[in-house]
PDB file of C-alpha atoms in Angstrom:
ATOM      1  CA  MET A   1       9.709   2.486  -6.395  1.00 85.00           C
ATOM      2  CA  ALA A   2      11.592   5.684  -5.210  1.00 93.00           C
ATOM      3  CA  THR A   3      11.087   8.274  -2.767  1.00 96.00           C
ATOM      4  CA  ARG A   4      11.382  11.816  -3.910  1.00 96.00           C
ATOM      5  CA  THR A   5      12.404  14.937  -1.437  1.00 98.00           C
ATOM      6  CA  ALA A   6      11.567  18.443  -1.555  1.00 97.00           C
ATOM      7  CA  ARG A   7      12.681  20.789   1.253  1.00 98.00           C
ATOM      8  CA  THR A   8      11.959  24.068   2.248  1.00 97.00           C
ATOM      9  CA  ALA A   9      13.956  26.721   4.333  1.00 98.00           C
ATOM     10  CA  TRP A  10      11.681  29.199   5.897  1.00 98.00           C
ATOM     11  CA  GLN A  11      12.403  32.176   7.996  1.00 98.00           C
ATOM     12  CA  GLY A  12      10.144  34.560   9.567  1.00 97.00           C
ATOM     13  CA  THR A  13       6.425  35.034  10.144  1.00 97.00           C
ATOM     14  CA  LEU A  14       3.763  33.857   7.930  1.00 94.00           C
ATOM     15  CA  ASN A  15       3.050  37.397   6.549  1.00 93.00           C
ATOM     16  CA  GLU A  16       6.779  38.701   6.532  1.00 94.00           C
ATOM     17  CA  GLY A  17       8.624  35.680   6.250  1.00 95.00           C
ATOM     18  CA  ALA A  18      10.076  33.873   3.257  1.00 95.00           C
ATOM     19  CA  GLY A  19      11.232  30.660   2.266  1.00 97.00           C
ATOM     20  CA  THR A  20      13.171  28.676  -0.727  1.00 97.00           C
ATOM     21  CA  VAL A  21      11.902  25.106  -1.696  1.00 97.00           C
ATOM     22  CA  SER A  22      14.215  22.851  -3.173  1.00 97.00           C
ATOM     23  CA  LEU A  23      13.986  20.030  -5.274  1.00 97.00           C
ATOM     24  CA  ALA A  24      16.200  17.993  -3.282  1.00 97.00           C
ATOM     25  CA  SER A  25      16.142  14.705  -5.130  1.00 97.00           C
ATOM     26  CA  SER A  26      16.790  15.850  -8.710  1.00 97.00           C
ATOM     27  CA  GLY A  27      18.680  19.067  -7.779  1.00 96.00           C
ATOM     28  CA  VAL A  28      16.903  20.562 -10.876  1.00 96.00           C
ATOM     29  CA  GLY A  29      15.930  23.815  -8.958  1.00 95.00           C
ATOM     30  CA  SER A  30      15.185  26.128  -5.957  1.00 97.00           C
ATOM     31  CA  PHE A  31      12.245  28.180  -6.023  1.00 96.00           C
ATOM     32  CA  ASP A  32      11.222  31.115  -3.811  1.00 97.00           C
ATOM     33  CA  VAL A  33       7.924  30.901  -1.460  1.00 97.00           C
ATOM     34  CA  SER A  34       6.061  33.632   0.410  1.00 95.00           C
ATOM     35  CA  PHE A  35       2.483  33.678   1.844  1.00 92.00           C
ATOM     36  CA  PRO A  36       1.665  37.302   0.632  1.00 90.00           C
ATOM     37  CA  ARG A  37       2.493  36.203  -3.042  1.00 90.00           C
ATOM     38  CA  ARG A  38       0.871  32.753  -2.575  1.00 91.00           C
ATOM     39  CA  ALA A  39      -2.636  34.525  -1.616  1.00 84.00           C
ATOM     40  CA  ALA A  40      -2.051  37.251  -4.418  1.00 87.00           C
ATOM     41  CA  ASP A  41      -3.535  37.343  -7.873  1.00 87.00           C
ATOM     42  CA  ASP A  42      -0.056  38.036  -9.202  1.00 90.00           C
ATOM     43  CA  ALA A  43       2.535  35.504  -8.124  1.00 91.00           C
ATOM     44  CA  GLY A  44       5.403  38.078  -8.678  1.00 91.00           C
ATOM     45  CA  GLY A  45       8.037  35.467  -9.572  1.00 92.00           C
ATOM     46  CA  VAL A  46       7.473  33.258  -6.348  1.00 94.00           C
ATOM     47  CA  THR A  47       6.150  29.963  -6.607  1.00 96.00           C
ATOM     48  CA  SER A  48       3.536  28.482  -4.121  1.00 95.00           C
ATOM     49  CA  PRO A  49       2.480  25.103  -2.868  1.00 95.00           C
ATOM     50  CA  GLU A  50      -0.595  25.057  -5.275  1.00 96.00           C
ATOM     51  CA  GLU A  51       1.371  25.628  -8.228  1.00 96.00           C
ATOM     52  CA  LEU A  52       3.961  23.030  -7.135  1.00 97.00           C
ATOM     53  CA  ILE A  53       0.940  20.554  -6.745  1.00 97.00           C
ATOM     54  CA  ALA A  54      -0.600  21.740 -10.038  1.00 98.00           C
ATOM     55  CA  ALA A  55       2.676  20.776 -11.896  1.00 98.00           C
ATOM     56  CA  ALA A  56       2.760  17.518 -10.140  1.00 98.00           C
ATOM     57  CA  HIS A  57      -0.684  16.785 -11.104  1.00 98.00           C
ATOM     58  CA  SER A  58      -0.427  18.171 -14.731  1.00 98.00           C
ATOM     59  CA  SER A  59       2.520  15.836 -15.172  1.00 98.00           C
ATOM     60  CA  CYS A  60       1.209  12.793 -13.307  1.00 98.00           C
ATOM     61  CA  PHE A  61      -2.208  13.087 -15.271  1.00 98.00           C
ATOM     62  CA  ALA A  62      -0.243  13.264 -18.618  1.00 98.00           C
ATOM     63  CA  MET A  63       1.963  10.114 -17.739  1.00 98.00           C
ATOM     64  CA  GLN A  64      -1.180   8.520 -16.677  1.00 98.00           C
ATOM     65  CA  LEU A  65      -3.104   9.342 -19.537  1.00 98.00           C
ATOM     66  CA  SER A  66      -0.593   8.181 -21.898  1.00 98.00           C
ATOM     67  CA  ALA A  67      -0.767   4.727 -20.348  1.00 98.00           C
ATOM     68  CA  VAL A  68      -4.543   4.587 -20.441  1.00 98.00           C
ATOM     69  CA  VAL A  69      -4.737   5.649 -23.990  1.00 98.00           C
ATOM     70  CA  ALA A  70      -2.658   3.046 -25.097  1.00 98.00           C
ATOM     71  CA  GLU A  71      -4.542   0.345 -23.044  1.00 98.00           C
ATOM     72  CA  ALA A  72      -7.713   1.367 -24.791  1.00 98.00           C
ATOM     73  CA  GLY A  73      -5.836   0.496 -28.272  1.00 98.00           C
ATOM     74  CA  GLY A  74      -4.893   3.991 -29.170  1.00 98.00           C
ATOM     75  CA  THR A  75      -1.365   5.524 -29.884  1.00 98.00           C
ATOM     76  CA  PRO A  76      -0.753   9.002 -27.646  1.00 98.00           C
ATOM     77  CA  LYS A  77       1.173  11.545 -30.117  1.00 98.00           C
ATOM     78  CA  SER A  78       0.990  14.617 -27.624  1.00 98.00           C
ATOM     79  CA  PHE A  79      -0.996  16.224 -24.829  1.00 98.00           C
ATOM     80  CA  ASP A  80      -1.129  19.718 -23.836  1.00 98.00           C
ATOM     81  CA  VAL A  81      -2.191  19.559 -20.132  1.00 98.00           C
ATOM     82  CA  THR A  82      -2.899  22.438 -17.616  1.00 98.00           C
ATOM     83  CA  ALA A  83      -3.997  22.083 -13.926  1.00 98.00           C
ATOM     84  CA  ASP A  84      -5.382  24.819 -12.251  1.00 98.00           C
ATOM     85  CA  ALA A  85      -5.169  24.520  -8.537  1.00 97.00           C
ATOM     86  CA  THR A  86      -7.454  26.977  -6.223  1.00 95.00           C
ATOM     87  CA  LEU A  87      -6.628  28.091  -2.697  1.00 93.00           C
ATOM     88  CA  ARG A  88      -9.752  29.132  -0.890  1.00 93.00           C
ATOM     89  CA  PRO A  89     -10.809  29.887   2.830  1.00 94.00           C
ATOM     90  CA  ASP A  90     -11.709  26.603   4.502  1.00 94.00           C
ATOM     91  CA  PRO A  91     -14.946  26.873   6.374  1.00 94.00           C
ATOM     92  CA  GLU A  92     -13.199  24.796   9.023  1.00 94.00           C
ATOM     93  CA  GLY A  93     -10.311  27.329   9.437  1.00 95.00           C
ATOM     94  CA  GLY A  94      -7.223  28.232   7.445  1.00 92.00           C
ATOM     95  CA  PHE A  95      -6.907  27.624   3.766  1.00 92.00           C
ATOM     96  CA  ARG A  96      -7.571  24.438   1.472  1.00 94.00           C
ATOM     97  CA  ILE A  97      -6.779  23.538  -2.010  1.00 95.00           C
ATOM     98  CA  ALA A  98     -10.587  23.455  -3.157  1.00 95.00           C
ATOM     99  CA  GLU A  99     -10.344  22.446  -6.491  1.00 97.00           C
ATOM    100  CA  VAL A 100      -7.959  21.244  -9.373  1.00 98.00           C
ATOM    101  CA  LYS A 101      -9.209  21.807 -13.053  1.00 98.00           C
ATOM    102  CA  LEU A 102      -7.530  19.573 -15.449  1.00 98.00           C
ATOM    103  CA  THR A 103      -7.625  20.571 -19.036  1.00 98.00           C
ATOM    104  CA  VAL A 104      -6.197  18.450 -21.711  1.00 98.00           C
ATOM    105  CA  ARG A 105      -5.852  18.526 -25.635  1.00 98.00           C
ATOM    106  CA  GLY A 106      -4.569  15.380 -27.177  1.00 98.00           C
ATOM    107  CA  THR A 107      -3.459  14.139 -30.326  1.00 98.00           C
ATOM    108  CA  VAL A 108      -4.055  10.391 -30.428  1.00 98.00           C
ATOM    109  CA  ASP A 109      -4.218   8.008 -33.148  1.00 98.00           C
ATOM    110  CA  GLY A 110      -6.836   5.199 -33.210  1.00 98.00           C
ATOM    111  CA  LEU A 111      -9.352   6.750 -30.812  1.00 98.00           C
ATOM    112  CA  ASP A 112     -12.303   9.015 -31.372  1.00 98.00           C
ATOM    113  CA  ASN A 113     -13.041  11.999 -28.981  1.00 97.00           C
ATOM    114  CA  ASP A 114     -15.596   9.870 -27.035  1.00 98.00           C
ATOM    115  CA  GLN A 115     -12.900   7.348 -26.431  1.00 98.00           C
ATOM    116  CA  PHE A 116     -10.496   9.666 -25.679  1.00 98.00           C
ATOM    117  CA  ILE A 117     -12.761  11.755 -23.187  1.00 98.00           C
ATOM    118  CA  ALA A 118     -13.274   8.198 -21.431  1.00 98.00           C
ATOM    119  CA  ALA A 119      -9.451   7.506 -21.451  1.00 98.00           C
ATOM    120  CA  ALA A 120      -8.728  10.857 -19.683  1.00 98.00           C
ATOM    121  CA  GLU A 121     -11.601  10.535 -17.070  1.00 98.00           C
ATOM    122  CA  LEU A 122     -10.140   7.036 -16.151  1.00 98.00           C
ATOM    123  CA  ALA A 123      -6.569   8.680 -15.959  1.00 98.00           C
ATOM    124  CA  SER A 124      -7.932  11.448 -14.103  1.00 98.00           C
ATOM    125  CA  THR A 125      -9.241   9.227 -11.472  1.00 97.00           C
ATOM    126  CA  THR A 126      -6.177   6.696 -11.264  1.00 98.00           C
ATOM    127  CA  CYS A 127      -3.232   8.978 -11.408  1.00 97.00           C
ATOM    128  CA  PRO A 128      -1.180   9.045  -8.080  1.00 98.00           C
ATOM    129  CA  VAL A 129      -1.619  12.719  -7.538  1.00 98.00           C
ATOM    130  CA  SER A 130      -5.392  12.725  -7.895  1.00 98.00           C
ATOM    131  CA  LYS A 131      -5.460   9.783  -5.478  1.00 98.00           C
ATOM    132  CA  ALA A 132      -3.259  11.799  -3.262  1.00 97.00           C
ATOM    133  CA  LEU A 133      -5.686  14.741  -3.639  1.00 97.00           C
ATOM    134  CA  THR A 134      -8.754  12.759  -2.413  1.00 93.00           C
ATOM    135  CA  GLY A 135     -11.106  15.316  -0.813  1.00 90.00           C
ATOM    136  CA  THR A 136     -10.315  18.004  -3.389  1.00 95.00           C
ATOM    137  CA  GLN A 137     -12.885  18.495  -6.300  1.00 96.00           C
ATOM    138  CA  ILE A 138     -11.186  17.427  -9.541  1.00 97.00           C
ATOM    139  CA  THR A 139     -12.790  18.708 -12.656  1.00 98.00           C
ATOM    140  CA  LEU A 140     -11.840  17.565 -16.212  1.00 98.00           C
ATOM    141  CA  ASP A 141     -12.070  19.335 -19.484  1.00 98.00           C
ATOM    142  CA  ALA A 142     -10.986  16.856 -22.256  1.00 98.00           C
ATOM    143  CA  ALA A 143     -10.762  16.727 -26.149  1.00 98.00           C
ATOM    144  CA  LEU A 144      -8.854  15.894 -29.181  1.00 97.00           C
ATOM    145  CA  ALA A 145      -6.824  18.668 -30.850  1.00 94.00           C
TER     146      ALA A 145
END
């Protein structure tokens, strides 16, 4: 299996500095990062580790759900997956990603809504990003579209 690489070039202090994270393996993009924008409600065109984790989690979950639905005898047609990663103060100091909420609406042949929800629950616990986020509360809202 492949190893994927991202690289960040950072300059300055936490509150006044800024950086650029590059998706080095694929070369598909570079994105600005800054702590003040990370902690603000309005990202102002700047990404954050939480947004990047949310992107990784939503895409990983969609792939895993496709496999689980097929294993359950269904045919996946389409999924609309949103992952909301929430940054909060950590009682032990600093910050932590306290929660990721996955929301999925799917179009699937061959499974009813209860079977789809069961498949989504299994995918939520078995996708590699969910496994990497052990210690983070992951919630799921799943239904057929």
